mmCIF file of C-alpha atoms in Angstrom:
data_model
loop_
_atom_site.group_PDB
_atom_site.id
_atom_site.type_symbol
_atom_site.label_atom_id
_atom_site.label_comp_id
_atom_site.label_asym_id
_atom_site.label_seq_id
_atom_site.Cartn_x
_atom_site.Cartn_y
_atom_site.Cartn_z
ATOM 1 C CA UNK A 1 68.192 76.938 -26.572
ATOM 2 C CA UNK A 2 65.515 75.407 -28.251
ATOM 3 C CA UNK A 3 62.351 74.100 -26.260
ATOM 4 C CA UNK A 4 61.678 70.613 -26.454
ATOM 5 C CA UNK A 5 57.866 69.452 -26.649
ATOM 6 C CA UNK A 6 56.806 66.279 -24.525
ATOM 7 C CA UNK A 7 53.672 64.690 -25.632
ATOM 8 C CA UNK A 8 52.385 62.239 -23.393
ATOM 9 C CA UNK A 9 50.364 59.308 -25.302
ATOM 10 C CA UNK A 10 48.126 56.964 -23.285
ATOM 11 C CA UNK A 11 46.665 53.600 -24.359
ATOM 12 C CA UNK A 12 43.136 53.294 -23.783
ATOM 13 C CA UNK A 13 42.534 49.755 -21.670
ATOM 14 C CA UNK A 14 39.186 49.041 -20.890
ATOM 15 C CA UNK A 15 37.987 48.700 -17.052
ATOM 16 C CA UNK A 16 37.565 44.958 -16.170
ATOM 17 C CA UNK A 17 33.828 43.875 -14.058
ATOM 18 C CA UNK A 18 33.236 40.582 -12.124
ATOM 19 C CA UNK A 19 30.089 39.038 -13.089
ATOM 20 C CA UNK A 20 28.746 35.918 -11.217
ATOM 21 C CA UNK A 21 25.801 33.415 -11.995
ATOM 22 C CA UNK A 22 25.056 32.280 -8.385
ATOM 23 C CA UNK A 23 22.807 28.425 -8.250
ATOM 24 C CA UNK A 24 23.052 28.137 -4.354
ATOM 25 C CA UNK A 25 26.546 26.926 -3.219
ATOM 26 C CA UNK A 26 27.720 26.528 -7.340
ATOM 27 C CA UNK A 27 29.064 30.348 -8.552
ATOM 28 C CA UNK A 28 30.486 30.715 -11.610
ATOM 29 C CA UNK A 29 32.301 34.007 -11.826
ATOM 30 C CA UNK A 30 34.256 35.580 -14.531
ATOM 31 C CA UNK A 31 36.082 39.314 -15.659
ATOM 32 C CA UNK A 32 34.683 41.022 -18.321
ATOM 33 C CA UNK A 33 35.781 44.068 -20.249
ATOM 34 C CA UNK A 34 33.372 47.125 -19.703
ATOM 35 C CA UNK A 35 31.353 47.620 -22.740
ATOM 36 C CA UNK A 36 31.554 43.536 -23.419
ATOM 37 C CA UNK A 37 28.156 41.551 -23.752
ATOM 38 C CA UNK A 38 27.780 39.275 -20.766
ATOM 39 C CA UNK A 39 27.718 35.546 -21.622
ATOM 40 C CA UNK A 40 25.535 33.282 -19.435
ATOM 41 C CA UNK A 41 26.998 29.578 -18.659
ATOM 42 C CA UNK A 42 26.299 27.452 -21.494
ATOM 43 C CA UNK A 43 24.986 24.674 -18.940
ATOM 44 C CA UNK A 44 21.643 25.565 -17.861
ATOM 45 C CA UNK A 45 21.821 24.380 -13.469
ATOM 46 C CA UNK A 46 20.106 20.980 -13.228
ATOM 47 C CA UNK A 47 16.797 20.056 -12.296
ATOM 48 C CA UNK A 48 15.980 18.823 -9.400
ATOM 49 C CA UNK A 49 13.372 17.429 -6.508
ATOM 50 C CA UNK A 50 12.780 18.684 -2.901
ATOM 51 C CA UNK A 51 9.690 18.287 -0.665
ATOM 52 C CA UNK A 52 7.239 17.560 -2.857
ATOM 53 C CA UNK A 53 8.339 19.844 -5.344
ATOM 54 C CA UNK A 54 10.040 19.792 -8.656
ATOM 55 C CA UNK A 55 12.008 22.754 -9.826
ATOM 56 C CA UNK A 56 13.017 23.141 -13.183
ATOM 57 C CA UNK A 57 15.580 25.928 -14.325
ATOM 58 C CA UNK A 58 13.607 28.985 -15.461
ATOM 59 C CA UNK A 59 16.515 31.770 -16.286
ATOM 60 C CA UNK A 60 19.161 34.010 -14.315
ATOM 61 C CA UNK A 61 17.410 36.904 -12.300
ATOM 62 C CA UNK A 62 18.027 40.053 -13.752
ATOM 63 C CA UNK A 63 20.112 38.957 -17.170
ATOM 64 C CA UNK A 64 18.701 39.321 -20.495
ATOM 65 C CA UNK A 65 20.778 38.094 -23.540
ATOM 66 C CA UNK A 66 22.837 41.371 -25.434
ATOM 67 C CA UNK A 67 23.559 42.736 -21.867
ATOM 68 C CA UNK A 68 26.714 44.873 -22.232
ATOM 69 C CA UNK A 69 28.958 44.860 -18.908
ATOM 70 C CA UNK A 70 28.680 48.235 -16.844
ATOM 71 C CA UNK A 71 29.961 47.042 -13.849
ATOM 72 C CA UNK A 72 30.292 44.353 -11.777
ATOM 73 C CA UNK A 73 26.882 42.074 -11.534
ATOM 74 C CA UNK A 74 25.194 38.967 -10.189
ATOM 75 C CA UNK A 75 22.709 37.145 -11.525
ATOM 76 C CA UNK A 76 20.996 34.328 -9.375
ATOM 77 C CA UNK A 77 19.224 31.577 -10.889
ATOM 78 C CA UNK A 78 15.529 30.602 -10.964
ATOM 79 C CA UNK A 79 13.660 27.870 -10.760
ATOM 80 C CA UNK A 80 9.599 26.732 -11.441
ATOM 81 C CA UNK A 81 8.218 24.845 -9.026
ATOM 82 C CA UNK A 82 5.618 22.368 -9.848
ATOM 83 C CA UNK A 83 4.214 19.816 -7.310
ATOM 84 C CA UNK A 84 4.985 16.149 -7.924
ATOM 85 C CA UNK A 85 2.417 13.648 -8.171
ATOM 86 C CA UNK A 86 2.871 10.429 -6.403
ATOM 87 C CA UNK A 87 1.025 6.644 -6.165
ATOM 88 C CA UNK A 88 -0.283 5.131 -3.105
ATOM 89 C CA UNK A 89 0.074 1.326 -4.000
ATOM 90 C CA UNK A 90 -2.507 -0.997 -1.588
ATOM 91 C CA UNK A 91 -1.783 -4.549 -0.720
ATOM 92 C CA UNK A 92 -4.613 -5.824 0.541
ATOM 93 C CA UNK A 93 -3.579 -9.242 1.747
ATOM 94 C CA UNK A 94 -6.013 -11.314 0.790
ATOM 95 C CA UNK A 95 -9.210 -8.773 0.659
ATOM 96 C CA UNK A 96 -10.888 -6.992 -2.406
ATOM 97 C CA UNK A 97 -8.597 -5.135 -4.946
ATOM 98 C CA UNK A 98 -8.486 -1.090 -3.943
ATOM 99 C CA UNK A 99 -6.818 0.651 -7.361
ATOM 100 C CA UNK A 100 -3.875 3.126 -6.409
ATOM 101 C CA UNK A 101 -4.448 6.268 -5.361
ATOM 102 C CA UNK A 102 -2.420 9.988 -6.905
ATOM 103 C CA UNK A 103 -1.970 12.957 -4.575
ATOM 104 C CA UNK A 104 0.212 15.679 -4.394
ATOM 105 C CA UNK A 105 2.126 17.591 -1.939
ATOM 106 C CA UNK A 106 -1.091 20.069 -2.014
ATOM 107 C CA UNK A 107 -3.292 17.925 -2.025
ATOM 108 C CA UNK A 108 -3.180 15.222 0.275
ATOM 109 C CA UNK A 109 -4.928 11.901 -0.137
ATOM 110 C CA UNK A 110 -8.067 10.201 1.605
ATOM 111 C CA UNK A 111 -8.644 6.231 2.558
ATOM 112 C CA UNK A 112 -10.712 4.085 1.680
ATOM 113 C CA UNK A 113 -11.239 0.815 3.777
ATOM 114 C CA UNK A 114 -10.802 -2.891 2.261
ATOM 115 C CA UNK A 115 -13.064 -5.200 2.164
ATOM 116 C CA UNK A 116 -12.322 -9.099 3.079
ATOM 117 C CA UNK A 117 -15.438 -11.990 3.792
ATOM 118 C CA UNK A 118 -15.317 -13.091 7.111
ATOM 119 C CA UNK A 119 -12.901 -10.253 8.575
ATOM 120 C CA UNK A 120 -12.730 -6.719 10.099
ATOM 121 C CA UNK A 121 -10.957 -4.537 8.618
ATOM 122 C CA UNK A 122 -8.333 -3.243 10.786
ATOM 123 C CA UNK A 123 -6.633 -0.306 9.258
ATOM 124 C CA UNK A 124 -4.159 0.407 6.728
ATOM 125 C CA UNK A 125 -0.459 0.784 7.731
ATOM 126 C CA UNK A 126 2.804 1.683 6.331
ATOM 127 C CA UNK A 127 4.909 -1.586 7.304
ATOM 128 C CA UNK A 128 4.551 -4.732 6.329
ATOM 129 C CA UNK A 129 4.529 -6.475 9.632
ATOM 130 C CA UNK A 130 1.240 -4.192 10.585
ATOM 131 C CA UNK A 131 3.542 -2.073 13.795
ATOM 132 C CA UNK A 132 2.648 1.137 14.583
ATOM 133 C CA UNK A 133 -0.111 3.364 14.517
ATOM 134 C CA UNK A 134 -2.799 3.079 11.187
ATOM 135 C CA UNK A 135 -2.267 5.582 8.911
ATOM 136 C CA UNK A 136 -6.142 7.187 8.349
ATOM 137 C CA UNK A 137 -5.270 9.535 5.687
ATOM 138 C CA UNK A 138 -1.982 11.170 3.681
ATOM 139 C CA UNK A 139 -2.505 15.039 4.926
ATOM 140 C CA UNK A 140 -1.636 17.592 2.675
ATOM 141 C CA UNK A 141 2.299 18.185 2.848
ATOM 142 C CA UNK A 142 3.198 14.651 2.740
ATOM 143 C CA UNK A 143 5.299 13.442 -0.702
ATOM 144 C CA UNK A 144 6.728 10.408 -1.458
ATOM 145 C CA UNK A 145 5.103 7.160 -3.263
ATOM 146 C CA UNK A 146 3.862 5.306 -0.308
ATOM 147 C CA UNK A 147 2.557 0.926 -0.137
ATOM 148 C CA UNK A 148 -0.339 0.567 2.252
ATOM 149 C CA UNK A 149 -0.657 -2.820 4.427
ATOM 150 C CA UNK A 150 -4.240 -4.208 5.092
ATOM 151 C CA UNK A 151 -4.485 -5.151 8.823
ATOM 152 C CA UNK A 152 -7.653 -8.028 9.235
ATOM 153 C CA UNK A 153 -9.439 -9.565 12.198
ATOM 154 C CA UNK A 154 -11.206 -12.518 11.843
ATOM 155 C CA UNK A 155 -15.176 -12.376 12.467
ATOM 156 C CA UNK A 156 -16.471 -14.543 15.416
ATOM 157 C CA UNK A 157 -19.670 -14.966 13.738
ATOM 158 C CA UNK A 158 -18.936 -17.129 10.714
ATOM 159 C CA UNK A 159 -21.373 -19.771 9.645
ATOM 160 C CA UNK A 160 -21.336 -23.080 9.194
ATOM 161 C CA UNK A 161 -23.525 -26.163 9.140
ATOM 162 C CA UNK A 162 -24.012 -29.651 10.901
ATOM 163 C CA UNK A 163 -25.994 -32.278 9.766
ATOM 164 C CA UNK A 164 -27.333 -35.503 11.407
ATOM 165 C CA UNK A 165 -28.086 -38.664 9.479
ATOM 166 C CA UNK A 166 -29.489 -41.786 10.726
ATOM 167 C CA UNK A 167 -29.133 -45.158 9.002
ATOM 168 C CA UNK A 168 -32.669 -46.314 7.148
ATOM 169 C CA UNK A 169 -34.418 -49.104 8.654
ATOM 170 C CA UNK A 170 -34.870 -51.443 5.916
ATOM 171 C CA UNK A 171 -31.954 -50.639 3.943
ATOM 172 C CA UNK A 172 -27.954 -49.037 4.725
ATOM 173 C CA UNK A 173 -28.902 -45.618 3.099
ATOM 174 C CA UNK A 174 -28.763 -42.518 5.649
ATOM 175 C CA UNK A 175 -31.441 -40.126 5.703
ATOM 176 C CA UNK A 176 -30.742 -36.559 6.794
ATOM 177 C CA UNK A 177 -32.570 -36.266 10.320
ATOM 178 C CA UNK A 178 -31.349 -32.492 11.669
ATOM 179 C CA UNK A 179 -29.429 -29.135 10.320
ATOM 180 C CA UNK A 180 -27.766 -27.380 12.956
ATOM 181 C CA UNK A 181 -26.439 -24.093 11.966
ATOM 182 C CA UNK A 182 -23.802 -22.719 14.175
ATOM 183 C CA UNK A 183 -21.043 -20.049 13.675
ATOM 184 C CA UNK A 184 -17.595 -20.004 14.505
ATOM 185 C CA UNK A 185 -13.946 -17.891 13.671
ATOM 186 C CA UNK A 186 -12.996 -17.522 10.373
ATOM 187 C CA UNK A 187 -10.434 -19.885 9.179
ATOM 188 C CA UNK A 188 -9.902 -21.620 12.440
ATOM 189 C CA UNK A 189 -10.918 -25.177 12.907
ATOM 190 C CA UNK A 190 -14.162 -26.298 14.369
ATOM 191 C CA UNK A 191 -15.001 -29.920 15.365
ATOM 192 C CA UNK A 192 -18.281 -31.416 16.049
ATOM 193 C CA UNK A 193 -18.651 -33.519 19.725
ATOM 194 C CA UNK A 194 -20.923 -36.638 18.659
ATOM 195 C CA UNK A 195 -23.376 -37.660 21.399
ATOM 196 C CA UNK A 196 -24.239 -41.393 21.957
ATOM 197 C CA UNK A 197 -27.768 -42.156 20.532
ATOM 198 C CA UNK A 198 -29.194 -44.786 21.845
ATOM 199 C CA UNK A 199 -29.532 -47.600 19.498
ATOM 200 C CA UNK A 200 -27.517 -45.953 17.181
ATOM 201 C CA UNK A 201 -23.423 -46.263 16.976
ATOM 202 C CA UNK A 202 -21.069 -43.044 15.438
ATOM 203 C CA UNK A 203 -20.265 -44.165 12.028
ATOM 204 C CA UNK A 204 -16.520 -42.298 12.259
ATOM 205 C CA UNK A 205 -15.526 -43.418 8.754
ATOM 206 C CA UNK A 206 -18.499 -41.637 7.121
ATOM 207 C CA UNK A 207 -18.645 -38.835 9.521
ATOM 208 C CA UNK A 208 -16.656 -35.400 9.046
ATOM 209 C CA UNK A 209 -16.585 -33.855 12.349
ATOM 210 C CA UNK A 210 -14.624 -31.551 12.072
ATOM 211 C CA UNK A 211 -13.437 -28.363 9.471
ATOM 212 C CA UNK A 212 -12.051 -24.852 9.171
ATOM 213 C CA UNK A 213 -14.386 -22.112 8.956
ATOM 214 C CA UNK A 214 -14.829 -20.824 5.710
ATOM 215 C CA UNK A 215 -15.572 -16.616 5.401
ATOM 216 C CA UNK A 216 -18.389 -17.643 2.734
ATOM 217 C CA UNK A 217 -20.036 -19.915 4.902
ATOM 218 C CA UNK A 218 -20.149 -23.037 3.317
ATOM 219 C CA UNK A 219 -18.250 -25.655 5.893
ATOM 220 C CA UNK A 220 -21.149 -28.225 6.335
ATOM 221 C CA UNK A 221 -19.770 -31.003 8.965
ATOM 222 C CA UNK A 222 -21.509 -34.239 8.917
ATOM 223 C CA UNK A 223 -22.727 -36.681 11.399
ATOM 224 C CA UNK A 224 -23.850 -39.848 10.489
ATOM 225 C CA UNK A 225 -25.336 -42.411 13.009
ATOM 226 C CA UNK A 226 -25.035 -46.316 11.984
ATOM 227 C CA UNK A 227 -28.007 -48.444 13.184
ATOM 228 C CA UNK A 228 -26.835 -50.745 15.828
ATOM 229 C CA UNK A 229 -28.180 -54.931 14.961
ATOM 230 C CA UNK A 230 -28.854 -56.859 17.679
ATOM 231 C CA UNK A 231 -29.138 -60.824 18.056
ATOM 232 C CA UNK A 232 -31.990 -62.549 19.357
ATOM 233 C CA UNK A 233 -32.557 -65.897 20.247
ATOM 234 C CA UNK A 234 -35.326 -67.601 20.654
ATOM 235 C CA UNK A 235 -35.475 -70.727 23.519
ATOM 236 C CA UNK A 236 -37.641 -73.979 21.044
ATOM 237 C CA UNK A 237 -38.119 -75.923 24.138
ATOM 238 C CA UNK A 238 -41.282 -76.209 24.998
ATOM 239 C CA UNK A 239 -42.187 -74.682 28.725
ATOM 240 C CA UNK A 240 -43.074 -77.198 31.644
#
């Protein structure tokens, strides 16, 4: 008998790798031939903001473009961090302007106090309605843009002025007799108590006795004292 030659033929199929680009919980994973140049995503992961921070994408750890698969890989992605500046916005409610302040997560932020005539100033604060404790300072590891409230209390001490005129003799002009100067709450009313002079009636219509306080000092109250006439007659008849 004749021998019979078998010839076993095999067809070469390349080994297949899994290769994943990891960005946190989002993996994107594909099989690739051995000997095949890996492919990063064509969307570069998004950037993004967290605690101060922002991170922009920077590359996949460990991939270079041209790398031929070898096995199976991961590649994880990376980020640049850079810290995010932010505004502190001031309303001062009624006191001098204070420009914005910039800080940083790093950085941190000091105060500085308003400035209102005729009040205290009372602290800044984070609310509106002035609750809470004052806020003294933005310490370092604080982000966010932030608005400041100015918190005032009125000054007890405020100036103002009473004067006292008398009705002339000879004529219905007043001259200006006394200056009292006296201080009282800003922006809170005042009145003046007008003693009875003797001789001398409260002119009410001329008079202003009474005001609010003004922080610059300038309320001037005036009281002005009409001369009282008097009748006299005089008895012709002769005396016995």
């Amino acid at each position: 008998k004749d021998n019979i030659e078998i010839e076993a033929r095999f067809t070469e199929s390349a080994r297949k790798y899994t290769i994943k680009f990891v960005n946190g919980d989002d993996v994107v994973s594909k099989e690739v031939a051995y000997g095949e140049v890996i492919v990063a995503p064509e969307e570069d992961p998004a950037e993004y903001e967290a605690d101060g921070y922002r991170y922009t994408f920077a590359g996949w750890a460990g991939y270079t473009a041209g790398t031929t698969v070898s096995g199976d890989a991961e590649f994880s992605a990376e980020f640049s961090a850079e810290a995010i500046t932010y505004t502190i916005t001031f309303e001062e409610n009624g006191g001098a302007e204070v420009e914005n302040v910039t800080y940083t997560v790093l950085t941190g932020a000091s105060l500085e106090e308003a400035t209102k005539s005729g009040y205290k100033f009372d602290g800044w604060y984070i609310n509106e309605n002035l609750s809470g404790s004052k806020v003294t300072e933005i310490k370092v590891g604080e982000y966010g843009n932030k608005t400041l409230y100015a918190k005032w209390i009125a000054e007890t001490d405020t100036a103002y002025t009473v004067e006292y005129y008398y009705e002339n003799i000879y004529n219905s002009e007043y001259t200006q007799v006394e200056s009292k100067k006296l201080s009282g709450t800003t922006d809170t009313e005042v009145k003046v108590e007008a003693t009875e002079e003797a001789h001398f009636t409260l002119n009410s219509e001329k008079s202003v006795l009474s005001g609010i306080v003004v922080a610059d000092g300038s309320l001037v109250l005036k009281v002005y004292y009409a001369r009282n006439s008097y009748t006299v007659t005089v008895d012709g008849k002769e005396g016995v």
